[in-house]
Short mmCIF file of C-alpha atoms in Angstrom, two decimals:
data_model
loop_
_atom_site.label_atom_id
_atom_site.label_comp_id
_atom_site.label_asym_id
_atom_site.label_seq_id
_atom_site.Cartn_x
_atom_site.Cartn_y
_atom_site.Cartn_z
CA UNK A 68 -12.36 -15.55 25.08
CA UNK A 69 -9.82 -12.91 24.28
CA UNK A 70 -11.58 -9.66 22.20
CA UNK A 71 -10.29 -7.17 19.77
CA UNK A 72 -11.98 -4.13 18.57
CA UNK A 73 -10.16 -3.14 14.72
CA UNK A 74 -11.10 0.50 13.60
CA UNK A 75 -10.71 0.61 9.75
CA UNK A 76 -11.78 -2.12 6.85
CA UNK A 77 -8.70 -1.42 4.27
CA UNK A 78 -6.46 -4.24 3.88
CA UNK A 79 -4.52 -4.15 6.83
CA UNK A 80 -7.81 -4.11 8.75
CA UNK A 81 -9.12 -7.54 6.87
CA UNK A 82 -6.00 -9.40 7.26
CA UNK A 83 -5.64 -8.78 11.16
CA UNK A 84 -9.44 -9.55 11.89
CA UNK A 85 -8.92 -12.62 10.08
CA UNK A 86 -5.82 -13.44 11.94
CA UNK A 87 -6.91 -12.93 14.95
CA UNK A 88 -10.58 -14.57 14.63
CA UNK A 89 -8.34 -17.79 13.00
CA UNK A 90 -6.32 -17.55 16.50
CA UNK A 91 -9.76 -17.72 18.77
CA UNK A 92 -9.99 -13.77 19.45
CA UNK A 93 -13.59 -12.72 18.80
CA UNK A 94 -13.40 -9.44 16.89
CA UNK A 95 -15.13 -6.29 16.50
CA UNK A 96 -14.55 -4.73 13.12
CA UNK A 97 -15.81 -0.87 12.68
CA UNK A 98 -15.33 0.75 9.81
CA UNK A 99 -16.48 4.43 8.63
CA UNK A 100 -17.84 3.45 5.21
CA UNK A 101 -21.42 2.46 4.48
CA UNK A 102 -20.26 -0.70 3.32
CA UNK A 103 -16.16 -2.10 2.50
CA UNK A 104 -15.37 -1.43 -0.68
CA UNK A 105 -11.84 -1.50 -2.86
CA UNK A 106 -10.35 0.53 -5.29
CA UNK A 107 -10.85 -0.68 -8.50
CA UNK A 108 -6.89 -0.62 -9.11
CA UNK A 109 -4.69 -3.21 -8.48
CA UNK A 110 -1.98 -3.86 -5.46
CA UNK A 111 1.97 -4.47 -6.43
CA UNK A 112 3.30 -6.67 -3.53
CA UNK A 113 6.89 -7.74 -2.84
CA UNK A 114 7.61 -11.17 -1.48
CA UNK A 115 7.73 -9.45 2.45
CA UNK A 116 3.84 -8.82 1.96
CA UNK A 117 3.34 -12.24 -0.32
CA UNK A 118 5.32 -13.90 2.79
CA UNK A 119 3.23 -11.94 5.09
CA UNK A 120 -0.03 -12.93 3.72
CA UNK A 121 1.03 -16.43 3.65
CA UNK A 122 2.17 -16.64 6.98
CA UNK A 123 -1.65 -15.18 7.57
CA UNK A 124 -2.95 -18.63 5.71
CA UNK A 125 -4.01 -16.73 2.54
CA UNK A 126 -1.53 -18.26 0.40
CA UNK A 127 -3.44 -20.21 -1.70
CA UNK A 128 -6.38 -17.74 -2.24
CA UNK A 129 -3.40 -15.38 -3.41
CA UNK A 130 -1.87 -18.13 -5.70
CA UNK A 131 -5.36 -18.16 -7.90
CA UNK A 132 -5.18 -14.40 -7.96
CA UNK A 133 -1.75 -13.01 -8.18
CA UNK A 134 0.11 -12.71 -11.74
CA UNK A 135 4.46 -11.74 -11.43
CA UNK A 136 6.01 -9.10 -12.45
CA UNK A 137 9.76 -9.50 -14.44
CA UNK A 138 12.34 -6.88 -14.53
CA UNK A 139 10.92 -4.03 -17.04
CA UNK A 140 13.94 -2.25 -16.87
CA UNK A 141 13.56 2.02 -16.11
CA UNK A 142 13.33 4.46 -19.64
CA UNK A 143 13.58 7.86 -19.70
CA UNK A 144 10.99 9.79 -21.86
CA UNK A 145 12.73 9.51 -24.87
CA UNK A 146 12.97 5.77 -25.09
CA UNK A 147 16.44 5.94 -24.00
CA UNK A 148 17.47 3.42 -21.04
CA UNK A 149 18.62 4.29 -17.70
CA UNK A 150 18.47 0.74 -16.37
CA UNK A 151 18.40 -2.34 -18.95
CA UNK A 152 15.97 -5.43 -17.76
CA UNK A 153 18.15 -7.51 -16.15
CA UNK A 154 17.48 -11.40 -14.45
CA UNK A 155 16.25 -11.53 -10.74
CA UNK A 156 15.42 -14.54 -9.14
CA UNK A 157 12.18 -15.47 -8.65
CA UNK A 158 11.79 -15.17 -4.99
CA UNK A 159 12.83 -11.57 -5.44
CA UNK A 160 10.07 -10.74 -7.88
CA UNK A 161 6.81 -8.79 -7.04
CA UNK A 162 3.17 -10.11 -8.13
CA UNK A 163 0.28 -7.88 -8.82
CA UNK A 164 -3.05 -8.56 -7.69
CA UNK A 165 -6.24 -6.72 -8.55
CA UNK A 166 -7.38 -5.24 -5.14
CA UNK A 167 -11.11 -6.66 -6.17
CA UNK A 168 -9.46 -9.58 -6.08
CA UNK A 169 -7.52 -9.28 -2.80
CA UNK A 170 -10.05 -8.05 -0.99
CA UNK A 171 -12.58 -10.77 -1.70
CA UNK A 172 -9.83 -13.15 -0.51
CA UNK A 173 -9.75 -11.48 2.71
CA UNK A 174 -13.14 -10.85 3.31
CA UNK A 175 -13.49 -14.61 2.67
CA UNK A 176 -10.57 -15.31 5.66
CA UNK A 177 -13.01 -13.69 8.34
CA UNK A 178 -14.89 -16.33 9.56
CA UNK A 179 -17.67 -16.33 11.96
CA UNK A 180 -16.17 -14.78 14.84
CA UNK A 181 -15.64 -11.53 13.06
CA UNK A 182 -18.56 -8.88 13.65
CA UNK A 183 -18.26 -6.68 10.60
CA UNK A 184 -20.36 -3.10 11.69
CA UNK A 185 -20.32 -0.50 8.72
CA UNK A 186 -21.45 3.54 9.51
CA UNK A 187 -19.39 3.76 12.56
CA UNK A 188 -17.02 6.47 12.43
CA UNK A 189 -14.54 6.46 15.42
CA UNK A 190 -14.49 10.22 17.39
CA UNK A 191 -12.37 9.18 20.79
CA UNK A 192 -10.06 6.77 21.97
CA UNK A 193 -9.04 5.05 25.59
CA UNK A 194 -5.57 3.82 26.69
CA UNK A 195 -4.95 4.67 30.16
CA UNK A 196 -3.44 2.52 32.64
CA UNK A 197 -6.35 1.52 35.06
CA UNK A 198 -9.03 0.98 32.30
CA UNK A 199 -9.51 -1.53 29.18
CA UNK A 200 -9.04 -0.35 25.94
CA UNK A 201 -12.01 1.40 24.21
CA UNK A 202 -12.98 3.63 21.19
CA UNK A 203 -16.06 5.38 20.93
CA UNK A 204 -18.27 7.15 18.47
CA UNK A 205 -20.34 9.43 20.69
CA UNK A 206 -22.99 7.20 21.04
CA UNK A 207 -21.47 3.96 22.05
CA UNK A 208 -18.32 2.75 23.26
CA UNK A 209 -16.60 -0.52 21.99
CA UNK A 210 -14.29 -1.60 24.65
CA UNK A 211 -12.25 -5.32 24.35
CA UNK A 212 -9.04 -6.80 25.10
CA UNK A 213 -6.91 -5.29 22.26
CA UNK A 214 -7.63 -2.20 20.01
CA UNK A 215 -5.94 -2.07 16.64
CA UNK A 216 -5.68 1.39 15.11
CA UNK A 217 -5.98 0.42 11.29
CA UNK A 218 -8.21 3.88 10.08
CA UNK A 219 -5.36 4.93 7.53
CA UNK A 220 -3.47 7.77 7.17
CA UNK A 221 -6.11 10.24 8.75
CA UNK A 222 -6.10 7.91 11.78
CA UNK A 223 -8.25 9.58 14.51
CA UNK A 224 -6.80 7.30 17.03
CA UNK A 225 -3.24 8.07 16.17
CA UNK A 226 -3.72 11.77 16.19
CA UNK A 227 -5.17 11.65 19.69
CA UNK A 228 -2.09 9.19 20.83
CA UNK A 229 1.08 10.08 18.64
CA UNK A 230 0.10 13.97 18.32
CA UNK A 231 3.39 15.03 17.60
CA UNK A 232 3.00 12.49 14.46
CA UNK A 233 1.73 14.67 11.42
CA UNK A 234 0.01 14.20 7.94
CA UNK A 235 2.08 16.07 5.04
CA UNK A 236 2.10 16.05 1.40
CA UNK A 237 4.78 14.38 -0.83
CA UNK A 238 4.86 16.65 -3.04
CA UNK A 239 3.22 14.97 -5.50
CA UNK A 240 -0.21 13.03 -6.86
CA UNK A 241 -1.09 9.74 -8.06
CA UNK A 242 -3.21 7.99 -10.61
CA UNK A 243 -4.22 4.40 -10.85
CA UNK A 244 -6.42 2.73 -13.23
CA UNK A 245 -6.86 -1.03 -14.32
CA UNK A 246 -8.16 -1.40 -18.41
CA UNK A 247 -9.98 -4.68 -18.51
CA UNK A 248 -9.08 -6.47 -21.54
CA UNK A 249 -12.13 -6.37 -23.30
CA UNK A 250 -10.37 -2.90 -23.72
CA UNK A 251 -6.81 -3.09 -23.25
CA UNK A 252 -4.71 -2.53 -26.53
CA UNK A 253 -2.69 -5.54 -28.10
CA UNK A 254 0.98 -4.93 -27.16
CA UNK A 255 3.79 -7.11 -29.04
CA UNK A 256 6.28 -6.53 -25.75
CA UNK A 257 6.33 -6.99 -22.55
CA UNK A 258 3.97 -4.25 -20.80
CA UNK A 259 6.01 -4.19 -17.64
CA UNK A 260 8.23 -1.26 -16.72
CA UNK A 261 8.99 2.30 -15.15
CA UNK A 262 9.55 5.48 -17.44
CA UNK A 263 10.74 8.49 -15.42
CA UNK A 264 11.04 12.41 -16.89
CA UNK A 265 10.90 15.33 -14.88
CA UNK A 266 8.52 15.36 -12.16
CA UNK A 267 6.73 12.68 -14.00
CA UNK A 268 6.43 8.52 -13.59
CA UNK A 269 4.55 6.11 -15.19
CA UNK A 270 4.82 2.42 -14.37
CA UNK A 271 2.14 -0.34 -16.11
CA UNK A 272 1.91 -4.19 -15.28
CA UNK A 273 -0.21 -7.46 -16.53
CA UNK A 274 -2.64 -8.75 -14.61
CA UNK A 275 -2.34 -12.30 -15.97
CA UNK A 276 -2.63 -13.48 -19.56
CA UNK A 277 -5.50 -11.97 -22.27
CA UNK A 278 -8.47 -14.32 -21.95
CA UNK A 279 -7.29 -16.53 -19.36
CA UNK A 280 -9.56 -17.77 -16.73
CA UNK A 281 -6.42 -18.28 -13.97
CA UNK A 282 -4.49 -15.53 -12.87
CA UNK A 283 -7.04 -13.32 -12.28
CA UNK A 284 -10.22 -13.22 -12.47
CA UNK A 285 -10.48 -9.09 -13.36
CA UNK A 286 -7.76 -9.40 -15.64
CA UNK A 287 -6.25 -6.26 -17.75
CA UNK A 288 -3.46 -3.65 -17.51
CA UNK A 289 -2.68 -1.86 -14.93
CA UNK A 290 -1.19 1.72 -15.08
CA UNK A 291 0.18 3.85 -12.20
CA UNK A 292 1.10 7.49 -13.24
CA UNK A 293 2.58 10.08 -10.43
CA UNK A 294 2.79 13.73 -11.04
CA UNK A 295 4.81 16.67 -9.01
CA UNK A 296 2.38 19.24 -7.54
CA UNK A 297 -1.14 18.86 -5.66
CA UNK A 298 -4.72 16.57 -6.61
CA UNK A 299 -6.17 17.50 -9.51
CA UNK A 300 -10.13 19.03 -8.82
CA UNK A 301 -11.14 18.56 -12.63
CA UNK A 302 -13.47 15.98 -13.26
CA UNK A 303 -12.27 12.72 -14.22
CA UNK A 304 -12.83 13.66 -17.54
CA UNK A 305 -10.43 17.01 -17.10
CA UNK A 306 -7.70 14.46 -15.34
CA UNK A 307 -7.65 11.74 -18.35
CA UNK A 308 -7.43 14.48 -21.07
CA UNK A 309 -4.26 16.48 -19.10
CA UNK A 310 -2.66 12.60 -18.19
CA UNK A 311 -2.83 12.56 -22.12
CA UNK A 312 -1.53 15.91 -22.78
CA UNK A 313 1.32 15.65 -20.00
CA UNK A 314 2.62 11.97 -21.11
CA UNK A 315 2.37 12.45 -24.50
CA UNK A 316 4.90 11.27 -26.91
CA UNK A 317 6.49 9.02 -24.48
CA UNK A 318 7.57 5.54 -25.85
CA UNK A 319 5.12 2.43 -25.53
CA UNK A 320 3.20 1.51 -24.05
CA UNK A 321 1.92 4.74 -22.39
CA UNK A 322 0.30 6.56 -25.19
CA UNK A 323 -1.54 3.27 -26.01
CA UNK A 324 -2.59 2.53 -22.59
CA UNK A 325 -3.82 5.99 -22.08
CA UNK A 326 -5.77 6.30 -24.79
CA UNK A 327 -7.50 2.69 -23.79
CA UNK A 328 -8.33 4.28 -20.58
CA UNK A 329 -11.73 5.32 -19.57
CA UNK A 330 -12.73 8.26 -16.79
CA UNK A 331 -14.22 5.76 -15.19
CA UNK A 332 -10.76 4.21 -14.70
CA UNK A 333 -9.16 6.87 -12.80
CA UNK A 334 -8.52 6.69 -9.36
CA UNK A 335 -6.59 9.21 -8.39
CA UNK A 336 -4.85 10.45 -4.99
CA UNK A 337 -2.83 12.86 -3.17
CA UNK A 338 0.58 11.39 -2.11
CA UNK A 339 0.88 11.74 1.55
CA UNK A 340 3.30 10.43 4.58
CA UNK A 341 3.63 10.76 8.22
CA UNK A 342 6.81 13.07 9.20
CA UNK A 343 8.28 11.77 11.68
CA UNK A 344 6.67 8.15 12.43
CA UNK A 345 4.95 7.94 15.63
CA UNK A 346 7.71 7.50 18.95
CA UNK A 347 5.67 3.97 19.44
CA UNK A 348 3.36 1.42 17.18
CA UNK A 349 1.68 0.20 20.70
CA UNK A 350 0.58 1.76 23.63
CA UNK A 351 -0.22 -0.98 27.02
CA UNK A 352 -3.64 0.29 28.72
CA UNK A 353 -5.07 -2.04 31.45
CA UNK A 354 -4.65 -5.33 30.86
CA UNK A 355 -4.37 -4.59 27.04
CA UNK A 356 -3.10 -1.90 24.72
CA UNK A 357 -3.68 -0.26 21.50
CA UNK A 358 -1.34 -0.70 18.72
CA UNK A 359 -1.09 1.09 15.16
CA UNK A 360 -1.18 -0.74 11.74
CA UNK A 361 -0.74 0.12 7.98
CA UNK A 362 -0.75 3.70 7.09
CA UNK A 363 -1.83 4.32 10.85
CA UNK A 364 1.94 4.06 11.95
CA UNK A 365 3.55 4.40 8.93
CA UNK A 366 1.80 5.69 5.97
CA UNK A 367 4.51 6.77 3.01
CA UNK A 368 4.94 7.80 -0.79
CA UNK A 369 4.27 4.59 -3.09
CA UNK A 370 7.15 4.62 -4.71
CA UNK A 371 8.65 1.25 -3.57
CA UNK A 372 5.45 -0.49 -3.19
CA UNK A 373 5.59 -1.31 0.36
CA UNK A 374 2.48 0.45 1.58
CA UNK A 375 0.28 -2.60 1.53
CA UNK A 376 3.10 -5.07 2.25
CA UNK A 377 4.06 -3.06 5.59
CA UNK A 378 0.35 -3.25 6.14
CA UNK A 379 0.33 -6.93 5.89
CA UNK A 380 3.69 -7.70 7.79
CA UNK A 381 1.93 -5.58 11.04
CA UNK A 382 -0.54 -7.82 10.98
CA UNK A 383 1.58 -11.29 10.92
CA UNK A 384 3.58 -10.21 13.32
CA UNK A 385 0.99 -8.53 15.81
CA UNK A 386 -0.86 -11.97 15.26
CA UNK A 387 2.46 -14.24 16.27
CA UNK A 388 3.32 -12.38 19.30
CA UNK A 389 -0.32 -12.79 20.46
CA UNK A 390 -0.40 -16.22 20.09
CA UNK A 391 3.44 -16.21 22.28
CA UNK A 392 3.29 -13.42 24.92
CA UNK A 393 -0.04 -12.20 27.29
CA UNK A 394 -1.24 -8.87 26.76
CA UNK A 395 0.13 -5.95 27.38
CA UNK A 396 3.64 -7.77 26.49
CA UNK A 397 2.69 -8.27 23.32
CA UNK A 398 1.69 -4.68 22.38
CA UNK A 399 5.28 -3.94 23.53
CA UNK A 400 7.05 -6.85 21.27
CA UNK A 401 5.37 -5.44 18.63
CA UNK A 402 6.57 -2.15 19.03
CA UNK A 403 10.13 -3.17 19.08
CA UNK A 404 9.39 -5.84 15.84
CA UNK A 405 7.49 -3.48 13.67
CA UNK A 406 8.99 0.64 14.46
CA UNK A 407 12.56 -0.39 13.89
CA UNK A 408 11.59 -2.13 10.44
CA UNK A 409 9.09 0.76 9.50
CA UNK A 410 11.55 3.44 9.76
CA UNK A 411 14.16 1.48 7.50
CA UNK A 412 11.77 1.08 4.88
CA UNK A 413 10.44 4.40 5.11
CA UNK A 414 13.79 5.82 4.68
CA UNK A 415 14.77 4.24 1.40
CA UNK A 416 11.09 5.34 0.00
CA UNK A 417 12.05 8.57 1.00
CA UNK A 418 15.46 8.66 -1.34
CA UNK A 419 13.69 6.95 -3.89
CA UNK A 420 11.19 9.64 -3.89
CA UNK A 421 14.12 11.85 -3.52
CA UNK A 422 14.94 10.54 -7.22
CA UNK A 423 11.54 10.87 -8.85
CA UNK A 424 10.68 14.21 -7.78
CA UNK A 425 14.17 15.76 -9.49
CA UNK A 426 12.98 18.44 -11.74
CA UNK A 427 15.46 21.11 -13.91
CA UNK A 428 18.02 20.60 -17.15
CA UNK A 429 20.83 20.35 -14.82
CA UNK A 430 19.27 18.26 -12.37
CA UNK A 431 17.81 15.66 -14.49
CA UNK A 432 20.92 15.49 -16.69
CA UNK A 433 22.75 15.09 -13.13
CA UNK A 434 20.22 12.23 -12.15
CA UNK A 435 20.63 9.98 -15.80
CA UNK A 436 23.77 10.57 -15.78
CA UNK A 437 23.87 8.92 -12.57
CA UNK A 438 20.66 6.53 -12.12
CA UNK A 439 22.64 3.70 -14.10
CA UNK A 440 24.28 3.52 -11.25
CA UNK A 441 21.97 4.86 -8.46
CA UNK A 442 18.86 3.25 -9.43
CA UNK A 443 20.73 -0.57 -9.42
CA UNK A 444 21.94 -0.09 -5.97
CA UNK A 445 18.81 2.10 -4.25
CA UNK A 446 16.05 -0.48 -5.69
CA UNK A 447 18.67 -3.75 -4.54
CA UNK A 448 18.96 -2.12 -0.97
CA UNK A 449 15.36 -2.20 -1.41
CA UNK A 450 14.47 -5.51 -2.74
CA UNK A 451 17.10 -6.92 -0.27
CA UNK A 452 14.90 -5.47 2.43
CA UNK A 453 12.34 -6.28 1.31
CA UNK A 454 13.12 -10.14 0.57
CA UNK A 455 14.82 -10.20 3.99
CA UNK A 456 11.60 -9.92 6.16
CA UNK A 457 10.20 -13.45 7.69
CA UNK A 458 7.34 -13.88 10.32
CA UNK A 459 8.81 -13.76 14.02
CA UNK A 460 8.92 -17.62 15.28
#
């Protein structure tokens, strides 16, 4: 029986121990945490990750949980329009998905031959050519077939393969909350939609309808704000009151959804990326390899979305080409499958983020002034690559 040891229990972790256990690897799955636990925010995903997971056989437990998203159009500030709502077909659209939700639908896809070991945090990795693949901890080492690096952003085993591979700030901080709907204000329009100023985005969604029992079953609003400049250290408390203060007087529904918002809500985060993306996703060692996943190989500013879905495609694909080639063949396919497509998605986030972060009178008149026309064409390049992406066959 073919093993795997996966370092990390986010998303990408869960889906590729579930693929691979479905496939007949028995898996190892270490993560740092006492115990796996989600943000209480929700996930946007664009039909490459809905594909993704699909292809992964979690379709239908994402049908009963995921709610789409139509065209809200992008506002500035003032209520003014930059880019009208317009009609896009329906295989183009996102869905949102609580991540509660999500990630009890892929804790459920684990089965039996997943070994799920909490309180392990990762310290050293092995890939060299004469020896099987192995991480340690200091006090044991977990060795197996195939090791996937899926520890995030921070990832211990990337630094100590990809060195030349660094952490940096985007410039720029995040907040997420979801408002259940025993709280969430009565809006008469559609809560969808992006509002950009100077430095400054907010974007909200509907996680399915008020009071059904379908789409979801923590349904609400969800609210993502970003922010130039570094993490806030106030207390959530501090945060919520300055979120207030910053976004204030901006059309519907952000004052309303703000003021329905609890410090308990917030999640926030520093926006970081990887600059430049590791020379290689997988690495061959004995008759194995180690290959990055997720935020691991490609971790990026949120600003198209495709954090999660990236996370999600790695794991399809890695779980295809084991199934097709023997190890270490495979670790190189999916090198040449998944760097290629990172880098291309990682570059339009990057121009994207380009656009949000535009700050000064003459700037931001510079950037309306031209977003009716920029925005249209940046976020179809994206969709398009998005809605391009299929499993390998």
């Amino acid at each position: 029986m073919r093993t795997a040891v996966v370092v990390g229990g986010g998303l990408g972790g869960l889906a590729v121990s579930g693929a691979l256990a479905r496939s007949g690897w028995q898996v190892t799955l270490l993560e740092r945490a006492d115990r796996i636990r989600p943000e209480p925010a929700a996930v946007v995903l664009w039909p490459n990750g809905v594909r993704a997971l699909r292809a992964l056989g979690l379709g239908a437990g994402l049908d009963a949980i995921a709610t789409t998203l139509s065209d809200g159009g992008v506002r500035r500030p003032d209520g003014h329009w930059l880019v009208q709502p317009r009609p896009t077909p329906a295989e183009r659209l996102p869905v949102v998905v609580h991540r509660e939700d999500l990630h009890d639908a892929l804790i459920a896809g684990l089965g039996e031959r997943v070994e799920l070991r909490t309180g392990v945090t990762v310290r050293t990795v092995r890939a060299a050519a004469g020896e099987r693949p192995a991480v340690g901890d200091g006090r044991h080492t977990y060795e197996a077939d195939l090791v996937v690096a899926a520890d995030g952003t921070d990832s211990v085993i990337r630094r100590q393969l990809a060195p030349a591979s660094g952490v940096v700030s985007s410039g720029c901080a995040a907040w997420r909350a979801v408002i259940p709907w025993y709280r969430a204000p009565s809006l008469p329009d559609a809560v969808g939609g992006e509002i950009l100023g100077a430095g400054y985005r907010f974007v909200s969604a509907s996680l399915g309808e008020r009071g059904s029992s379908g789409a979801s079953s923590r349904g609400g609003i969800y609210w993502m704000a970003t922010a130039a400049g570094a993490a806030r250290p106030e207390p959530p408390e501090t945060q919520l009151a300055l979120l207030r203060r910053w976004y204030a007087g901006w059309p519907a529904p952000v004052d309303e959804l703000l003021a329905a918002t609890e410090p308990g809500d917030l999640v926030q985060r520093e926006i970081r990326e990887l600059r430049p993306l590791p020379r290689t996703f997988g690495f061959p060692a004995g008759p194995g390899g180690v290959v990055l996943l997720g935020d691991a190989a490609h971790a990026m500013p949120p600003h198209l979305g495709q954090g999660a879905c990236l996370a999600f495609e790695d794991a399809a694909t890695l779980a295809v080409l084991l199934r097709e080639s023997t190890l270490p063949d495979a670790v190189l396919a999916y090198d040449r499958a998944r760097r290629p497509r990172a880098a291309a998605v990682v570059r339009q986030t990057r121009r994207m983020s380009a656009v949000l972060r535009t700050r000064g009178r003459l700037a931001l008149r510079a950037r309306d002034a031209a977003l009716g026309t920029i925005t249209p064409r940046l976020l179809g390049t994206a969709a398009t690559i998005a809605a391009q992406w299929r499993p390998p066959t």
